[in-house]
Short mmCIF file of C-alpha atoms in Angstrom, two decimals:
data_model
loop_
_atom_site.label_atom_id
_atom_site.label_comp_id
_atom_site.label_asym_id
_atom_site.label_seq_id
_atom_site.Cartn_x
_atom_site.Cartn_y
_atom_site.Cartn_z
CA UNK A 185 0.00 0.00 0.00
CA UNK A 186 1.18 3.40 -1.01
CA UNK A 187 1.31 6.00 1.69
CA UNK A 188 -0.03 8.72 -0.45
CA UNK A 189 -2.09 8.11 -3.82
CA UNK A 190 -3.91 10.26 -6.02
CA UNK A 191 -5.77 9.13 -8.77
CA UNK A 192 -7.15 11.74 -11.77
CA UNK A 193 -6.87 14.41 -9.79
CA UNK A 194 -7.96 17.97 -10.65
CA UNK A 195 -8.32 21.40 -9.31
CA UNK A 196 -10.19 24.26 -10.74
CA UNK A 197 -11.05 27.37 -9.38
CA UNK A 198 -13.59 30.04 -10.02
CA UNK A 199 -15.16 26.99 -12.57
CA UNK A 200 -17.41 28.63 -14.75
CA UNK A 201 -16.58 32.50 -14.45
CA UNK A 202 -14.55 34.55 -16.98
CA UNK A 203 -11.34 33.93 -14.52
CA UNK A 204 -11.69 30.58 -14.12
CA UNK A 205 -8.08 28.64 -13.33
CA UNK A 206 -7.47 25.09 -14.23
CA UNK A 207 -5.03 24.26 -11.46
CA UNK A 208 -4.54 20.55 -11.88
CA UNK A 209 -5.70 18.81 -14.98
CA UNK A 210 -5.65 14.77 -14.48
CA UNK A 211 -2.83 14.44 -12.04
CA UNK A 212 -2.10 11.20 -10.98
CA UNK A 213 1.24 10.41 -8.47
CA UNK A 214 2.38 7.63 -5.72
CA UNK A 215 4.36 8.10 -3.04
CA UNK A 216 5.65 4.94 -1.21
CA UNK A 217 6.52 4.96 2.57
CA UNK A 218 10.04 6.16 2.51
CA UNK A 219 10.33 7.87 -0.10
CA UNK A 220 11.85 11.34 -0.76
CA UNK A 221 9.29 13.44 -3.54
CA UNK A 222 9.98 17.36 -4.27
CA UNK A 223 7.69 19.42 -6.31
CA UNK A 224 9.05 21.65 -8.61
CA UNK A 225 8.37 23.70 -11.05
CA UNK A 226 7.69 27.37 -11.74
CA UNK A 227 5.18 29.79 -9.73
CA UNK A 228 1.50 29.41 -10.19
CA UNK A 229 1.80 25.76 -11.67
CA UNK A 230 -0.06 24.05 -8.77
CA UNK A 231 2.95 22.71 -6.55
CA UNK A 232 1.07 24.26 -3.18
CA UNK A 233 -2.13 23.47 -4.39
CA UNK A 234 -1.43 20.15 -4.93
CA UNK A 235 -0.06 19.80 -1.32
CA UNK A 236 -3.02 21.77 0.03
CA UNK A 237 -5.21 18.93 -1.84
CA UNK A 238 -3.29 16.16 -0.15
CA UNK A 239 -3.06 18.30 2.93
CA UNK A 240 -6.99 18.68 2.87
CA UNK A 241 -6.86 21.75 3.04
CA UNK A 242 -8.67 22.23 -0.25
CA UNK A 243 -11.37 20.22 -2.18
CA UNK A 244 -10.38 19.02 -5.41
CA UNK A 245 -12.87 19.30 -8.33
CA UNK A 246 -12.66 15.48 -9.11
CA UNK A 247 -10.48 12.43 -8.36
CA UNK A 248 -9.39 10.28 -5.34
CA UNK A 249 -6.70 11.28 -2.56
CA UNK A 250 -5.97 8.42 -0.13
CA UNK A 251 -3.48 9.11 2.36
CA UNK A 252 -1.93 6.05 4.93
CA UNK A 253 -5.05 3.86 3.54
CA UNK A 254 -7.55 6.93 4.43
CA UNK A 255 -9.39 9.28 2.71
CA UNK A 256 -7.48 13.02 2.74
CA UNK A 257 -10.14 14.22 5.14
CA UNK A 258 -10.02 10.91 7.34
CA UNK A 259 -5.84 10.98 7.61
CA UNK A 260 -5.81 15.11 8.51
CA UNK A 261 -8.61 14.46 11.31
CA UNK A 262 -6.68 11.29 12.64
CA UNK A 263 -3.38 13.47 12.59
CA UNK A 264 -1.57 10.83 10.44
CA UNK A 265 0.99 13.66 8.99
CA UNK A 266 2.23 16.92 9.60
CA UNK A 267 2.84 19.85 7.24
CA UNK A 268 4.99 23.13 7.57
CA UNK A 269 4.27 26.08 5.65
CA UNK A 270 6.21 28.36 3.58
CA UNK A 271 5.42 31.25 5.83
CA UNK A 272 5.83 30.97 9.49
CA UNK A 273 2.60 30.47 11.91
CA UNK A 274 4.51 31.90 14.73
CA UNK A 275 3.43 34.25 17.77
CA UNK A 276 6.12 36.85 18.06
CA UNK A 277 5.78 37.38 21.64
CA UNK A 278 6.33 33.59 21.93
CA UNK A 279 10.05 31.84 22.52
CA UNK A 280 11.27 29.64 19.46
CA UNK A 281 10.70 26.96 22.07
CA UNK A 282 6.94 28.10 23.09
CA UNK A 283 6.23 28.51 19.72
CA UNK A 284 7.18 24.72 18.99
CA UNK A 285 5.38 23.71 22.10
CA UNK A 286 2.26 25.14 21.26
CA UNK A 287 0.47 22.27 19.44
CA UNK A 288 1.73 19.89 22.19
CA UNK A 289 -0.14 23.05 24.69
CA UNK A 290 -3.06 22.66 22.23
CA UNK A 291 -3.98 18.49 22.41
CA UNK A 292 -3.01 19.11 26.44
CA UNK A 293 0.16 17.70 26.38
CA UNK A 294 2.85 18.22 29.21
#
């Protein structure tokens, strides 16, 4: 079993208005426990959105995300994976350490 599949995926936004964006068109990938993947490509060509997909974070149009054997939705809730983002979620009045301890704070953990 792959630990993160997606199958036909795609991504549009604004469908159906004058500025509608076709993200992700029919993107299919596998990534197997262990392995190393980077996204890259130039700006605007779906890299975060695709991770924001995975990430549930975003709905896709169409297609199938399974993540650890779960749906997207089911493996975010269950807290099978973490995910940093590009620009810091930090409190600026918080230590480097009490800003790492915070989710720990958050699920009640010593």
């Amino acid at each position: 079993m792959s630990t993160v599949s997606v199958l036909n995926l795609n991504k549009i936004f604004n469908k159906g208005k004058t500025n509608q964006v076709d993200a992700l068109v029919d993107v299919s990938l596998t990534i197997e426990k262990g392995e190393f993947v980077s996204l890259i490509g130039p700006s605007g060509c779906g890299k975060s959105t695709l991770l924001r997909l995975i990430a549930n974070l975003l709905e896709p149009t169409s297609g199938d995300i399974v993540v650890a054997g779960k749906s997207a939705k089911q493996a975010r809730l269950d807290q099978d994976y973490g995910m940093a983002f590009q620009q810091a979620g930090l409190f600026d009045w918080r230590t480097v350490t009490k800003n790492i301890e915070l989710p720990l704070e958050l699920k009640g953990w010593d």
